[in-house]
Amino acid sequence: MKTQNFYIIDFDSTFTQVEALDELARISLAKHPDREAIYQKIEDYTNLAMEGKLSFSESLAQRVKLLEANEEDLQKLIKHLKKKVSKSFSRNAEFFKKHADEVLIVSGGFKEFITPVVSQYHIKKENIYANTFVTTGDGKIIDYDHANPLSEEGGKVKLMHQLQLQGDLYGIGDGYSDYQLRESGLIKKFYAFTENIARESIVTKADHVTPSFDEFLYVNNLPRAISYPKNRILCLVIGDVPADTITFLKKDGFSIRHKAEFEEKYVGDVGMMLLADGEKIEEEKLKRAVKLKTIGYLGNAKNKFSLQTCNEMGIVVFDDPKGNPRNSLFIPKRVADFMNKGTTYLSSNFPNLQLPAIDKSHRLIHIHKNVPGIMAQINNIFAKHNINIVGQFLMTKGEIGYAITDINAEYDKQLFKSLKKIEHTIKFRVLY
């Protein structure tokens, strides 16, 4: 009999991008004359507890005391938190629907704001474990339930001892209380979630660092919205580029390395490149960059590297021959759009294909030489594997053929092998 898995997920700075009590303070104390000083105190108490430098119970007591919040403030907070769900959790909503019995939210936060946020992701109310507020008759928050084990130091460990779940437990979180589950031996692995914040004292203790929920699902071979986590795609930025271009790509989840030149150690692994105006790529290095999918050039790419080689290798190029100094994000947005959706609109060497994302489907990209009969071969393979096509696009430009197919069926790896074996195939990949 297969062992059941349970996924123990933290809320603050994990399921959501923010610390909810910090955000509640900004709402409840908005008109307080000393609000900035109080905000800082609350934030300090949060960080000290998350890093294991202050007991959780003491941190919680001090923060609640400083809040001066009421139920009206809570409603504003809930509305705000619903917009602050971590991107990688949000895009994997389907996972929570399919694994509702196995997902537990375990948090030192409060049910009053956690339940409305996570319930919209099909997480069962009985699987949400958190503290609860104590309020006065007019709705003012004055305390919390001290009998709840989650209000105590080591509360998550105490709770999991009480639950006595039978199976393999995996913990995902950003703080010391999450690591304590691993330290206690109650969970099989602890994944330090760093999409929103990376606490060095926690990261060094983790079994695995997961910069996104996609990464967690990927390493555990679980169903996910994108086939390959973006944090595993190396984006090499070369030269003097505006800081906001790097920030944009970082926020989108790619693994960024900013270097003065195209260093040899990155040649075999680079998946994306963004080059400052004036930078060049040596032909010999370009030919060995077999994982490279796209190049963004912040200027005119003519004579800076071989477009012909890019065509032969299926590398999509975006450049800005006229220069666009007012919009430094023009090129990085094109590059990210290609990586995320397969869009080649305004590329220098590929057919201009602009596509909407299609929900609940898998998107497959097939780049090939522009010769007759390729689409017939692609569709014959889909037919042999009983694949239902929900959308298909083909455009050609010169010697390049670019086909995108959206399918809604489950697929096996043999399908990919067959598509890659089609004669004149240049590059094939699964987007999501």
Tab-separated table of C-alpha atoms in Angstrom:
chain	number	residue	atom	x	y	z
A	1	MET	CA	0.000	0.000	0.000
A	2	LYS	CA	1.339	3.423	-1.012
A	3	THR	CA	2.364	5.722	1.844
A	4	GLN	CA	0.268	8.878	1.999
A	5	ASN	CA	2.067	12.197	1.701
A	6	PHE	CA	1.119	15.343	3.611
A	7	TYR	CA	2.274	18.853	2.698
A	8	ILE	CA	2.621	21.196	5.680
A	9	ILE	CA	2.622	24.767	4.332
A	10	ASP	CA	3.322	28.003	6.167
A	11	PHE	CA	1.210	31.101	5.458
A	12	ASP	CA	3.137	34.343	6.077
A	13	SER	CA	5.879	35.046	3.504
A	14	THR	CA	5.209	31.601	2.024
A	15	PHE	CA	1.625	31.167	0.829
A	16	THR	CA	1.457	34.962	0.768
A	17	GLN	CA	4.179	37.432	-0.173
A	18	VAL	CA	3.912	39.347	3.107
A	19	GLU	CA	3.731	39.021	6.896
A	20	ALA	CA	0.031	39.505	7.638
A	21	LEU	CA	0.405	41.036	11.118
A	22	ASP	CA	2.830	43.608	9.707
A	23	GLU	CA	0.272	44.450	7.029
A	24	LEU	CA	-2.542	44.600	9.593
A	25	ALA	CA	-0.514	47.112	11.593
A	26	ARG	CA	-0.201	49.351	8.543
A	27	ILE	CA	-3.986	49.305	8.237
A	28	SER	CA	-4.923	49.694	11.904
A	29	LEU	CA	-2.278	52.297	12.714
A	30	ALA	CA	-2.572	54.340	9.531
A	31	LYS	CA	-3.624	57.452	11.458
A	32	HIS	CA	-1.465	56.898	14.559
A	33	PRO	CA	1.086	59.729	15.075
A	34	ASP	CA	3.849	57.245	15.991
A	35	ARG	CA	2.940	54.693	13.338
A	36	GLU	CA	6.381	54.427	11.687
A	37	ALA	CA	8.094	53.639	14.993
A	38	ILE	CA	5.405	51.073	15.869
A	39	TYR	CA	5.617	49.480	12.390
A	40	GLN	CA	9.337	49.040	12.904
A	41	LYS	CA	8.862	47.448	16.341
A	42	ILE	CA	6.330	44.955	14.945
A	43	GLU	CA	8.606	44.133	12.007
A	44	ASP	CA	11.556	43.627	14.353
A	45	TYR	CA	9.558	41.245	16.560
A	46	THR	CA	8.526	39.301	13.424
A	47	ASN	CA	12.080	38.931	12.138
A	48	LEU	CA	13.547	37.992	15.522
A	49	ALA	CA	11.034	35.144	15.840
A	50	MET	CA	11.476	33.984	12.222
A	51	GLU	CA	15.236	33.794	12.698
A	52	GLY	CA	14.908	31.946	16.007
A	53	LYS	CA	16.348	34.805	18.077
A	54	LEU	CA	13.179	35.407	20.118
A	55	SER	CA	10.561	32.925	21.324
A	56	PHE	CA	7.515	32.863	19.097
A	57	SER	CA	5.113	33.328	22.029
A	58	GLU	CA	6.877	36.490	23.190
A	59	SER	CA	7.018	37.864	19.650
A	60	LEU	CA	3.320	37.172	19.078
A	61	ALA	CA	2.245	38.739	22.379
A	62	GLN	CA	4.225	41.916	21.693
A	63	ARG	CA	2.897	42.262	18.137
A	64	VAL	CA	-0.766	41.786	19.050
A	65	LYS	CA	-0.394	44.317	21.868
A	66	LEU	CA	0.901	46.929	19.431
A	67	LEU	CA	-1.734	46.343	16.732
A	68	GLU	CA	-4.733	48.298	18.054
A	69	ALA	CA	-6.820	46.571	15.379
A	70	ASN	CA	-10.501	45.714	15.012
A	71	GLU	CA	-12.708	43.525	12.835
A	72	GLU	CA	-13.130	46.283	10.246
A	73	ASP	CA	-9.351	46.397	9.868
A	74	LEU	CA	-9.369	42.601	9.433
A	75	GLN	CA	-11.752	42.842	6.473
A	76	LYS	CA	-9.424	45.338	4.790
A	77	LEU	CA	-6.501	43.032	5.479
A	78	ILE	CA	-8.253	40.009	3.930
A	79	LYS	CA	-8.985	41.973	0.758
A	80	HIS	CA	-5.323	43.010	0.619
A	81	LEU	CA	-3.950	39.492	1.288
A	82	LYS	CA	-6.026	37.968	-1.514
A	83	LYS	CA	-3.995	40.117	-3.904
A	84	LYS	CA	-0.737	39.127	-2.234
A	85	VAL	CA	-0.775	35.342	-2.677
A	86	SER	CA	2.683	34.225	-3.825
A	87	LYS	CA	2.733	33.952	-7.611
A	88	SER	CA	3.936	30.369	-7.724
A	89	PHE	CA	1.162	29.269	-5.339
A	90	SER	CA	-1.431	31.189	-7.298
A	91	ARG	CA	-0.547	29.615	-10.641
A	92	ASN	CA	-0.649	26.127	-9.096
A	93	ALA	CA	-4.209	26.387	-7.770
A	94	GLU	CA	-5.070	23.168	-9.594
A	95	PHE	CA	-2.615	21.231	-7.395
A	96	PHE	CA	-4.504	22.237	-4.239
A	97	LYS	CA	-7.789	21.182	-5.785
A	98	LYS	CA	-6.438	17.711	-6.638
A	99	HIS	CA	-4.601	17.244	-3.330
A	100	ALA	CA	-7.048	18.890	-0.936
A	101	ASP	CA	-6.868	16.003	1.550
A	102	GLU	CA	-3.079	16.148	1.757
A	103	VAL	CA	-2.465	19.906	2.143
A	104	LEU	CA	-2.351	21.493	5.603
A	105	ILE	CA	-1.813	25.169	6.311
A	106	VAL	CA	-0.001	25.388	9.643
A	107	SER	CA	0.739	28.923	10.764
A	108	GLY	CA	1.460	31.090	13.759
A	109	GLY	CA	-0.830	33.634	12.098
A	110	PHE	CA	-4.572	33.871	12.632
A	111	LYS	CA	-7.487	31.911	11.199
A	112	GLU	CA	-9.559	35.067	10.906
A	113	PHE	CA	-7.483	36.231	7.936
A	114	ILE	CA	-5.896	32.959	6.771
A	115	THR	CA	-9.088	30.971	6.147
A	116	PRO	CA	-10.701	33.451	3.690
A	117	VAL	CA	-7.457	33.635	1.686
A	118	VAL	CA	-6.552	29.934	1.381
A	119	SER	CA	-10.132	28.643	1.095
A	120	GLN	CA	-10.367	30.086	-2.411
A	121	TYR	CA	-7.619	27.599	-3.342
A	122	HIS	CA	-9.775	24.587	-2.343
A	123	ILE	CA	-7.865	24.088	0.917
A	124	LYS	CA	-10.234	22.521	3.432
A	125	LYS	CA	-11.142	24.556	6.508
A	126	GLU	CA	-10.492	21.557	8.739
A	127	ASN	CA	-6.931	21.475	7.373
A	128	ILE	CA	-6.170	25.056	8.422
A	129	TYR	CA	-4.342	25.296	11.741
A	130	ALA	CA	-3.644	28.760	13.143
A	131	ASN	CA	-4.203	31.030	16.136
A	132	THR	CA	-7.437	32.882	16.871
A	133	PHE	CA	-8.006	36.412	18.122
A	134	VAL	CA	-9.913	37.439	21.238
A	135	THR	CA	-12.159	40.451	20.620
A	136	THR	CA	-14.407	42.715	22.659
A	137	GLY	CA	-18.135	43.046	22.004
A	138	ASP	CA	-17.549	45.949	19.637
A	139	GLY	CA	-14.998	43.975	17.580
A	140	LYS	CA	-11.732	45.336	18.965
A	141	ILE	CA	-8.852	42.843	19.014
A	142	ILE	CA	-7.427	42.703	22.516
A	143	ASP	CA	-5.687	39.328	22.770
A	144	TYR	CA	-5.429	35.806	21.354
A	145	ASP	CA	-6.251	32.306	22.543
A	146	HIS	CA	-3.270	31.328	24.699
A	147	ALA	CA	-4.489	27.731	24.940
A	148	ASN	CA	-3.746	27.172	21.240
A	149	PRO	CA	-0.425	25.302	20.890
A	150	LEU	CA	0.447	27.477	17.885
A	151	SER	CA	0.692	30.504	20.172
A	152	GLU	CA	3.573	28.882	22.057
A	153	GLU	CA	7.258	28.468	21.331
A	154	GLY	CA	7.650	25.262	19.285
A	155	GLY	CA	3.915	25.361	18.627
A	156	LYS	CA	4.040	23.696	15.223
A	157	VAL	CA	5.915	20.742	16.709
A	158	LYS	CA	3.345	20.431	19.523
A	159	LEU	CA	0.454	20.572	17.059
A	160	MET	CA	1.922	17.905	14.758
A	161	HIS	CA	2.495	15.627	17.768
A	162	GLN	CA	-1.211	16.017	18.592
A	163	LEU	CA	-2.364	15.347	15.005
A	164	GLN	CA	-0.342	12.117	14.685
A	165	LEU	CA	-0.592	12.055	10.884
A	166	GLN	CA	0.272	8.686	9.386
A	167	GLY	CA	2.466	9.066	6.311
A	168	ASP	CA	5.385	11.055	4.944
A	169	LEU	CA	5.288	14.733	5.897
A	170	TYR	CA	6.957	17.527	3.923
A	171	GLY	CA	7.269	21.049	5.318
A	172	ILE	CA	7.428	24.275	3.285
A	173	GLY	CA	8.140	27.593	4.955
A	174	ASP	CA	10.484	30.510	5.458
A	175	GLY	CA	11.009	30.643	9.217
A	176	TYR	CA	12.526	28.982	12.252
A	177	SER	CA	9.210	27.475	13.413
A	178	ASP	CA	9.047	25.601	10.076
A	179	TYR	CA	12.593	24.287	10.480
A	180	GLN	CA	11.719	23.077	14.009
A	181	LEU	CA	9.436	20.460	12.434
A	182	ARG	CA	12.449	18.981	10.667
A	183	GLU	CA	14.639	19.287	13.747
A	184	SER	CA	12.031	17.363	15.734
A	185	GLY	CA	12.045	14.526	13.196
A	186	LEU	CA	8.298	14.888	12.545
A	187	ILE	CA	8.702	15.669	8.854
A	188	LYS	CA	10.712	13.878	6.207
A	189	LYS	CA	12.091	17.012	4.516
A	190	PHE	CA	12.082	20.751	5.117
A	191	TYR	CA	11.940	23.046	2.084
A	192	ALA	CA	13.067	26.625	2.707
A	193	PHE	CA	10.751	28.785	0.604
A	194	THR	CA	12.647	31.841	-0.698
A	195	GLU	CA	10.342	33.365	-3.300
A	196	ASN	CA	9.569	36.285	-0.987
A	197	ILE	CA	12.372	36.326	1.562
A	198	ALA	CA	15.525	34.278	2.109
A	199	ARG	CA	16.598	34.042	5.746
A	200	GLU	CA	20.197	32.838	5.707
A	201	SER	CA	19.901	31.179	9.132
A	202	ILE	CA	17.015	29.054	7.779
A	203	VAL	CA	18.321	28.428	4.258
A	204	THR	CA	21.499	26.816	5.606
A	205	LYS	CA	19.435	24.342	7.659
A	206	ALA	CA	17.031	23.282	4.890
A	207	ASP	CA	17.010	19.939	3.098
A	208	HIS	CA	16.232	21.820	-0.098
A	209	VAL	CA	15.950	25.503	-1.021
A	210	THR	CA	12.849	26.141	-3.116
A	211	PRO	CA	12.712	29.599	-4.728
A	212	SER	CA	9.168	28.859	-5.890
A	213	PHE	CA	6.349	26.380	-5.303
A	214	ASP	CA	6.998	25.174	-8.878
A	215	GLU	CA	10.419	23.987	-7.695
A	216	PHE	CA	8.882	22.030	-4.810
A	217	LEU	CA	6.381	20.357	-7.140
A	218	TYR	CA	9.092	19.645	-9.722
A	219	VAL	CA	11.545	17.909	-7.372
A	220	ASN	CA	8.720	15.828	-5.909
A	221	ASN	CA	7.336	14.922	-9.340
A	222	LEU	CA	3.937	16.444	-8.560
A	223	PRO	CA	1.502	18.012	-11.077
A	224	ARG	CA	2.288	21.672	-11.734
A	225	ALA	CA	1.284	24.608	-13.909
A	226	ILE	CA	4.646	24.912	-15.680
A	227	SER	CA	6.743	21.965	-16.784
A	228	TYR	CA	10.112	23.359	-15.702
A	229	PRO	CA	10.601	25.834	-12.832
A	230	LYS	CA	11.749	29.263	-13.976
A	231	ASN	CA	14.202	29.440	-11.082
A	232	ARG	CA	16.136	26.632	-12.830
A	233	ILE	CA	16.487	28.660	-16.051
A	234	LEU	CA	19.792	30.537	-16.045
A	235	CYS	CA	19.420	34.073	-17.367
A	236	LEU	CA	22.812	35.622	-18.071
A	237	VAL	CA	22.914	39.428	-18.122
A	238	ILE	CA	26.036	40.819	-19.798
A	239	GLY	CA	27.409	44.334	-19.504
A	240	ASP	CA	26.045	47.651	-18.302
A	241	VAL	CA	22.263	47.220	-18.294
A	242	PRO	CA	19.669	49.282	-16.362
A	243	ALA	CA	18.919	47.924	-12.874
A	244	ASP	CA	15.167	47.783	-13.530
A	245	THR	CA	15.670	45.270	-16.364
A	246	ILE	CA	17.406	42.875	-13.975
A	247	THR	CA	14.771	43.473	-11.282
A	248	PHE	CA	12.005	42.714	-13.795
A	249	LEU	CA	13.467	39.340	-14.803
A	250	LYS	CA	14.285	38.465	-11.192
A	251	LYS	CA	10.686	39.149	-10.122
A	252	ASP	CA	9.483	36.923	-12.931
A	253	GLY	CA	11.372	34.073	-11.251
A	254	PHE	CA	14.405	33.498	-13.474
A	255	SER	CA	17.844	32.717	-12.010
A	256	ILE	CA	19.941	35.796	-12.789
A	257	ARG	CA	23.711	36.086	-13.151
A	258	HIS	CA	25.016	39.557	-14.008
A	259	LYS	CA	28.506	39.458	-15.509
A	260	ALA	CA	30.889	41.727	-17.418
A	261	GLU	CA	31.397	39.098	-20.119
A	262	PHE	CA	30.156	35.703	-21.329
A	263	GLU	CA	32.196	33.491	-19.006
A	264	GLU	CA	33.089	29.991	-20.161
A	265	LYS	CA	31.486	28.272	-17.135
A	266	TYR	CA	28.025	29.470	-18.214
A	267	VAL	CA	28.188	28.449	-21.883
A	268	GLY	CA	26.690	24.983	-21.467
A	269	ASP	CA	23.883	25.964	-19.070
A	270	VAL	CA	22.624	29.396	-20.118
A	271	GLY	CA	18.948	29.425	-21.150
A	272	MET	CA	18.440	33.168	-21.711
A	273	MET	CA	20.724	36.118	-22.356
A	274	LEU	CA	20.256	39.870	-22.019
A	275	LEU	CA	23.078	41.952	-23.491
A	276	ALA	CA	23.899	45.629	-23.084
A	277	ASP	CA	24.354	47.694	-26.249
A	278	GLY	CA	27.844	47.118	-27.680
A	279	GLU	CA	28.332	43.622	-26.251
A	280	LYS	CA	29.205	40.743	-28.609
A	281	ILE	CA	28.950	36.942	-28.525
A	282	GLU	CA	31.778	34.922	-30.023
A	283	GLU	CA	30.605	32.485	-32.691
A	284	GLU	CA	32.379	29.530	-31.111
A	285	LYS	CA	30.674	30.123	-27.735
A	286	LEU	CA	27.285	30.705	-29.326
A	287	LYS	CA	27.451	27.346	-31.110
A	288	ARG	CA	28.153	25.565	-27.811
A	289	ALA	CA	25.302	27.283	-25.928
A	290	VAL	CA	22.959	24.368	-26.674
A	291	LYS	CA	20.391	25.266	-23.975
A	292	LEU	CA	20.096	28.897	-25.069
A	293	LYS	CA	16.537	29.693	-26.125
A	294	THR	CA	16.451	33.451	-26.495
A	295	ILE	CA	18.693	36.529	-26.634
A	296	GLY	CA	17.574	40.046	-25.762
A	297	TYR	CA	19.814	42.831	-27.038
A	298	LEU	CA	19.479	46.385	-25.689
A	299	GLY	CA	20.319	48.058	-28.988
A	300	ASN	CA	21.006	46.991	-32.581
A	301	ALA	CA	22.229	43.383	-32.641
A	302	LYS	CA	23.545	43.595	-36.210
A	303	ASN	CA	27.125	42.248	-36.438
A	304	LYS	CA	27.196	41.561	-32.661
A	305	PHE	CA	26.556	37.828	-33.141
A	306	SER	CA	25.371	35.568	-35.951
A	307	LEU	CA	21.624	35.602	-36.599
A	308	GLN	CA	22.179	32.705	-39.013
A	309	THR	CA	23.618	30.579	-36.189
A	310	CYS	CA	20.667	31.577	-33.984
A	311	ASN	CA	18.278	30.374	-36.698
A	312	GLU	CA	20.106	27.065	-37.003
A	313	MET	CA	19.963	26.577	-33.217
A	314	GLY	CA	16.360	27.763	-32.755
A	315	ILE	CA	17.363	30.803	-30.668
A	316	VAL	CA	14.812	33.636	-30.759
A	317	VAL	CA	16.390	37.099	-30.874
A	318	PHE	CA	14.844	40.377	-29.729
A	319	ASP	CA	16.715	43.632	-30.316
A	320	ASP	CA	15.998	47.347	-30.503
A	321	PRO	CA	17.634	48.782	-33.662
A	322	LYS	CA	16.067	52.228	-33.263
A	323	GLY	CA	16.808	52.447	-29.545
A	324	ASN	CA	14.104	52.991	-26.961
A	325	PRO	CA	15.697	54.843	-24.038
A	326	ARG	CA	12.331	55.726	-22.491
A	327	ASN	CA	11.370	52.093	-22.044
A	328	SER	CA	14.218	50.006	-20.617
A	329	LEU	CA	11.817	47.086	-20.103
A	330	PHE	CA	10.888	46.764	-23.781
A	331	ILE	CA	13.403	43.983	-24.513
A	332	PRO	CA	13.230	42.083	-21.180
A	333	LYS	CA	9.427	41.977	-21.511
A	334	ARG	CA	9.740	40.435	-24.989
A	335	VAL	CA	12.250	37.862	-23.730
A	336	ALA	CA	10.085	36.938	-20.704
A	337	ASP	CA	6.959	36.744	-22.853
A	338	PHE	CA	8.673	34.253	-25.131
A	339	MET	CA	9.845	32.116	-22.215
A	340	ASN	CA	6.432	32.215	-20.515
A	341	LYS	CA	4.038	31.977	-23.465
A	342	GLY	CA	6.081	31.245	-26.575
A	343	THR	CA	5.332	34.702	-28.001
A	344	THR	CA	7.781	35.751	-30.732
A	345	TYR	CA	6.081	39.078	-31.517
A	346	LEU	CA	8.638	41.708	-32.607
A	347	SER	CA	11.508	39.220	-32.709
A	348	SER	CA	14.330	39.873	-35.185
A	349	ASN	CA	14.581	36.412	-36.721
A	350	PHE	CA	11.400	34.423	-35.986
A	351	PRO	CA	7.821	34.626	-37.303
A	352	ASN	CA	5.780	37.168	-35.323
A	353	LEU	CA	3.446	34.996	-33.269
A	354	GLN	CA	1.452	36.501	-30.390
A	355	LEU	CA	-0.589	34.074	-28.321
A	356	PRO	CA	-2.991	34.128	-25.397
A	357	ALA	CA	-2.373	31.672	-22.552
A	358	ILE	CA	-4.982	28.899	-22.518
A	359	ASP	CA	-6.126	27.632	-19.123
A	360	LYS	CA	-5.947	23.954	-18.212
A	361	SER	CA	-3.792	23.035	-21.189
A	362	HIS	CA	-0.206	22.095	-21.991
A	363	ARG	CA	1.713	24.216	-24.506
A	364	LEU	CA	4.280	22.511	-26.736
A	365	ILE	CA	6.743	24.401	-28.951
A	366	HIS	CA	8.237	22.871	-32.070
A	367	ILE	CA	10.883	24.819	-34.000
A	368	HIS	CA	11.880	23.302	-37.318
A	369	LYS	CA	13.290	23.988	-40.765
A	370	ASN	CA	10.693	25.481	-43.088
A	371	VAL	CA	10.121	22.441	-45.300
A	372	PRO	CA	6.809	20.896	-46.445
A	373	GLY	CA	5.024	18.225	-44.421
A	374	ILE	CA	6.240	19.001	-40.887
A	375	MET	CA	2.795	19.863	-39.493
A	376	ALA	CA	1.343	16.670	-40.942
A	377	GLN	CA	4.013	14.666	-39.120
A	378	ILE	CA	3.412	16.546	-35.857
A	379	ASN	CA	-0.338	15.926	-35.999
A	380	ASN	CA	0.116	12.269	-36.945
A	381	ILE	CA	2.124	11.808	-33.749
A	382	PHE	CA	-0.607	13.531	-31.696
A	383	ALA	CA	-3.197	11.227	-33.295
A	384	LYS	CA	-1.147	8.105	-32.510
A	385	HIS	CA	-0.957	9.170	-28.857
A	386	ASN	CA	-4.704	10.017	-28.730
A	387	ILE	CA	-3.935	13.658	-27.921
A	388	ASN	CA	-6.761	16.183	-28.182
A	389	ILE	CA	-5.575	19.499	-29.668
A	390	VAL	CA	-7.323	22.583	-28.261
A	391	GLY	CA	-5.304	25.171	-30.170
A	392	GLN	CA	-2.602	25.165	-32.798
A	393	PHE	CA	-0.568	27.885	-34.494
A	394	LEU	CA	2.027	27.721	-37.269
A	395	MET	CA	3.980	30.536	-38.863
A	396	THR	CA	7.065	30.547	-41.046
A	397	LYS	CA	9.754	33.106	-41.775
A	398	GLY	CA	12.517	32.364	-44.247
A	399	GLU	CA	14.107	29.095	-43.233
A	400	ILE	CA	12.304	28.859	-39.847
A	401	GLY	CA	9.024	27.106	-39.071
A	402	TYR	CA	7.471	27.789	-35.679
A	403	ALA	CA	4.593	25.659	-34.388
A	404	ILE	CA	2.788	25.930	-31.078
A	405	THR	CA	0.245	23.326	-29.986
A	406	ASP	CA	-1.989	23.486	-26.914
A	407	ILE	CA	-3.265	20.119	-25.690
A	408	ASN	CA	-5.546	19.289	-22.767
A	409	ALA	CA	-4.776	15.606	-22.377
A	410	GLU	CA	-2.313	13.875	-20.092
A	411	TYR	CA	0.810	12.917	-21.999
A	412	ASP	CA	3.757	10.603	-21.609
A	413	LYS	CA	7.440	11.193	-22.312
A	414	GLN	CA	7.295	9.024	-25.402
A	415	LEU	CA	5.229	11.770	-27.058
A	416	PHE	CA	8.122	14.200	-26.603
A	417	LYS	CA	10.651	11.722	-27.931
A	418	SER	CA	8.560	11.216	-31.057
A	419	LEU	CA	8.212	14.951	-31.676
A	420	LYS	CA	11.956	15.498	-31.241
A	421	LYS	CA	12.707	12.716	-33.747
A	422	ILE	CA	10.806	14.379	-36.597
A	423	GLU	CA	13.270	15.109	-39.401
A	424	HIS	CA	14.286	18.797	-39.652
A	425	THR	CA	13.415	19.469	-35.984
A	426	ILE	CA	15.629	22.236	-34.556
A	427	LYS	CA	14.306	22.534	-31.019
A	428	PHE	CA	11.357	21.237	-29.004
A	429	ARG	CA	10.226	22.157	-25.493
A	430	VAL	CA	7.217	22.055	-23.186
A	431	LEU	CA	6.204	25.475	-21.845
A	432	TYR	CA	3.598	24.393	-19.292
